[in-house]
JSON list of C-alpha atoms and ligand atoms in Angstrom, two decimals:
[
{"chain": "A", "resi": 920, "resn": "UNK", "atom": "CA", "xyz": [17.19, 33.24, -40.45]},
{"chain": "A", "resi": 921, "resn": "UNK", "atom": "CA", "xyz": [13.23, 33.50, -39.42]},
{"chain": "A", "resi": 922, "resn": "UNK", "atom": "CA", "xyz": [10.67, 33.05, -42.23]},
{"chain": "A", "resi": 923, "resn": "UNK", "atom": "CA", "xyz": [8.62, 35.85, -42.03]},
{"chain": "A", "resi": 924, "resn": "UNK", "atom": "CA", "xyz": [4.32, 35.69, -43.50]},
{"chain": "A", "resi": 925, "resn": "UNK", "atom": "CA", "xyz": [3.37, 38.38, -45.27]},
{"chain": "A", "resi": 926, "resn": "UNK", "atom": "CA", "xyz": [0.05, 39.38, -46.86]},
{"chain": "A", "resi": 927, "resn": "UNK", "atom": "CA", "xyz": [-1.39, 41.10, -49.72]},
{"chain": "A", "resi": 928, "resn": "UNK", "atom": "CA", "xyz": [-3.73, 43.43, -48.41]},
{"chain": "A", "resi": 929, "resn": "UNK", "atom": "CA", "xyz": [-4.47, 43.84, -52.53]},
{"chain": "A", "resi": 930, "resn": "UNK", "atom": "CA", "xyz": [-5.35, 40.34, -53.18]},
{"chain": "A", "resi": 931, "resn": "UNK", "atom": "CA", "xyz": [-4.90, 38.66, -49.93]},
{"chain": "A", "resi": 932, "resn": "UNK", "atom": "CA", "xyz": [-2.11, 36.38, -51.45]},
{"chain": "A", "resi": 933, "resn": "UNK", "atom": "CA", "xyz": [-0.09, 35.31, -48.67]},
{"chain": "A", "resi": 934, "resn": "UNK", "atom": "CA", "xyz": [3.66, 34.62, -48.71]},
{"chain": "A", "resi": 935, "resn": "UNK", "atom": "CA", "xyz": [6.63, 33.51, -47.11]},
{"chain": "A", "resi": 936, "resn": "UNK", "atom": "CA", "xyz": [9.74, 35.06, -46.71]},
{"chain": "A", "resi": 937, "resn": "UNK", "atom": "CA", "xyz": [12.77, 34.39, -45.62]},
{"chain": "A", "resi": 938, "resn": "UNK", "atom": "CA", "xyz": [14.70, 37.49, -44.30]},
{"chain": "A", "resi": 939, "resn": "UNK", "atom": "CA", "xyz": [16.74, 38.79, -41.61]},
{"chain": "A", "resi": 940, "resn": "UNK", "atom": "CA", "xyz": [15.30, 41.17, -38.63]},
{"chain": "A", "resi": 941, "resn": "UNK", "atom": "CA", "xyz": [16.52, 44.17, -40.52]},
{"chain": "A", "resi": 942, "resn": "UNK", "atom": "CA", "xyz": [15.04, 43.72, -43.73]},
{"chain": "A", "resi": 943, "resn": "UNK", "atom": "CA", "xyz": [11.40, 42.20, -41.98]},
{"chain": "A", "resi": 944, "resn": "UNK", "atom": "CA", "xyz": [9.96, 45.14, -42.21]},
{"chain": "A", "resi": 945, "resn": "UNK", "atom": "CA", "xyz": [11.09, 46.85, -45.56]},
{"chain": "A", "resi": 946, "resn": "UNK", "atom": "CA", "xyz": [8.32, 47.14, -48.12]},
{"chain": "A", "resi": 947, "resn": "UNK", "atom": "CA", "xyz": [7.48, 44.80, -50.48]},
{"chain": "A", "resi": 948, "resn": "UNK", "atom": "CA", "xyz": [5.74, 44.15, -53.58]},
{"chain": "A", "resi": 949, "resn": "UNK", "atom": "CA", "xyz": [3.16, 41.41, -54.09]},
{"chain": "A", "resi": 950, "resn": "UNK", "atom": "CA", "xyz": [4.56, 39.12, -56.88]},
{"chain": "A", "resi": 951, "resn": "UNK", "atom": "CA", "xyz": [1.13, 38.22, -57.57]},
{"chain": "A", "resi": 952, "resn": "UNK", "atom": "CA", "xyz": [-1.09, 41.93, -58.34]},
{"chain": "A", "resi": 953, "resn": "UNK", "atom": "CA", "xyz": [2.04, 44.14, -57.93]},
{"chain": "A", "resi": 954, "resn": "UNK", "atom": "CA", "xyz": [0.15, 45.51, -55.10]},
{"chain": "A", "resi": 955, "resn": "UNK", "atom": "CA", "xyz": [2.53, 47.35, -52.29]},
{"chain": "A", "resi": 956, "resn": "UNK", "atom": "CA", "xyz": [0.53, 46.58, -49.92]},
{"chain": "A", "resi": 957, "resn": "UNK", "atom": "CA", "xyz": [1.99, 44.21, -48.40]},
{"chain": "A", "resi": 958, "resn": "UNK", "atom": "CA", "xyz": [1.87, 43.66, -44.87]},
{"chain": "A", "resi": 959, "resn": "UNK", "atom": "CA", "xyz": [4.12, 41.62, -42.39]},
{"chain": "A", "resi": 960, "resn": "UNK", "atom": "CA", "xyz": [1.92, 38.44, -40.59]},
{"chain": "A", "resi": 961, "resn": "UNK", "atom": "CA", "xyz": [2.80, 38.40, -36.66]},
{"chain": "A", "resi": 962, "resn": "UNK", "atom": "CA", "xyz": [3.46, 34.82, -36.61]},
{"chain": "A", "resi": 963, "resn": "UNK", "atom": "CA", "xyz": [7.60, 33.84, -37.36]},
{"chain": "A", "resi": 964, "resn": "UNK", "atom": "CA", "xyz": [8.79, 30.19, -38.07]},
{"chain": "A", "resi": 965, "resn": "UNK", "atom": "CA", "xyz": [11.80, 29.21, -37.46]},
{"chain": "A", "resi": 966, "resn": "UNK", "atom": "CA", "xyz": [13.08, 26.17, -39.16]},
{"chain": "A", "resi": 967, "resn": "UNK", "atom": "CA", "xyz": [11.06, 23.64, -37.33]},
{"chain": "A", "resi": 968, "resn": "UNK", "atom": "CA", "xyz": [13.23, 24.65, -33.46]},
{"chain": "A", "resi": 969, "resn": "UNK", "atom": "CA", "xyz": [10.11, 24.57, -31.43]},
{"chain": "A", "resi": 970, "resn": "UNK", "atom": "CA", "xyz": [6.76, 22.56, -31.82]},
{"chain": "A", "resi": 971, "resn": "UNK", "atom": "CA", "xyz": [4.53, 24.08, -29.44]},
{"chain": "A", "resi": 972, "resn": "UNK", "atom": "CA", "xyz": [1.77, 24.60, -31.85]},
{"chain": "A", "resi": 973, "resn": "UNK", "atom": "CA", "xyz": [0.14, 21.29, -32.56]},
{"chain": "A", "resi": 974, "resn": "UNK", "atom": "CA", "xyz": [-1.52, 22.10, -35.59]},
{"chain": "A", "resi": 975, "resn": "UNK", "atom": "CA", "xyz": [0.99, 20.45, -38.03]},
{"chain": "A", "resi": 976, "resn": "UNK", "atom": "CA", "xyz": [0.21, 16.97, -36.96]},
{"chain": "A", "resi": 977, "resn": "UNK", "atom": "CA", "xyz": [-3.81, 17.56, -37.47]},
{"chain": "A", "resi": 978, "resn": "UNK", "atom": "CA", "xyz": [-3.73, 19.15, -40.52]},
{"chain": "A", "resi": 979, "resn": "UNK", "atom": "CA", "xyz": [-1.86, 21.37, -43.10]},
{"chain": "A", "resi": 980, "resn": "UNK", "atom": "CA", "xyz": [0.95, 21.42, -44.84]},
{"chain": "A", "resi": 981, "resn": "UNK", "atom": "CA", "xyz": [3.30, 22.45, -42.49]},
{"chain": "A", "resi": 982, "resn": "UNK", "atom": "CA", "xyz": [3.57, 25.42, -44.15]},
{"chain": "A", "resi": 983, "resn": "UNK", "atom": "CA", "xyz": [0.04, 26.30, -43.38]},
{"chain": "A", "resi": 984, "resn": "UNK", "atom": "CA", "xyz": [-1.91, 26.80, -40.36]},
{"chain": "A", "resi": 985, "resn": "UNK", "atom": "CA", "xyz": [-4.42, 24.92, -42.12]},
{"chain": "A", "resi": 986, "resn": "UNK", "atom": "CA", "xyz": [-6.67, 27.54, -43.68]},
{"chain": "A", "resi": 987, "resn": "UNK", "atom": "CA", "xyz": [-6.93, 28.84, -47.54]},
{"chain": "A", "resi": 988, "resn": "UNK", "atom": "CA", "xyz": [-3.76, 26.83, -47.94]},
{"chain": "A", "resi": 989, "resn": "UNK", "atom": "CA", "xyz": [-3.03, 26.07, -51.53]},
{"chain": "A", "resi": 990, "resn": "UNK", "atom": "CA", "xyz": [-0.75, 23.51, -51.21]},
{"chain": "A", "resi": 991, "resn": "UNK", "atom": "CA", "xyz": [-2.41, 21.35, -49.16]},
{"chain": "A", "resi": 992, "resn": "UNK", "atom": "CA", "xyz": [-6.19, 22.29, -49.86]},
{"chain": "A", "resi": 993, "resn": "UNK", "atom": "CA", "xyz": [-6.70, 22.95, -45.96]},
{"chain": "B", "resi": 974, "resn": "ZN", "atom": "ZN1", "xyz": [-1.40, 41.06, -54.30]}
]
């Protein structure tokens, strides 16, 4: 099942969430302001299949592209 990023247009909170294709584009509500809109990131992990992107081994978290992220300060 893809993780899917999602946004808070409200707050600009961002999430992830794992759902299937179906459900990826239902609404949903931002835990954080209770804002609805929410909107769907383009970029999908999967649980680590590929590794094209190179950006895990510079910096980040790994669940971060390495900007704003609050787990890993990057
Ligand atoms: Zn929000």
């Amino acid at each position: 099942m893809p993780i899917y990023e999602y946004i808070c247009l409200d707050c600009k909170q961002e999430y992830e969430q794992l759902r299937s294709f179906n459900e990826a584009d239902q609404p949903m509500v931002c835990s954080a302001c209770g804002g609805e809109h929410v909107k769907r990131k383009l970029s999908v992990i999967y649980a680590q299949s590929g590794g094209s992107t190179a950006s895990g081994a510079g910096g980040g978290c790994g669940s971060c592209a390495g900007g704003n992220c609050a787990s890993c300060g990057g």
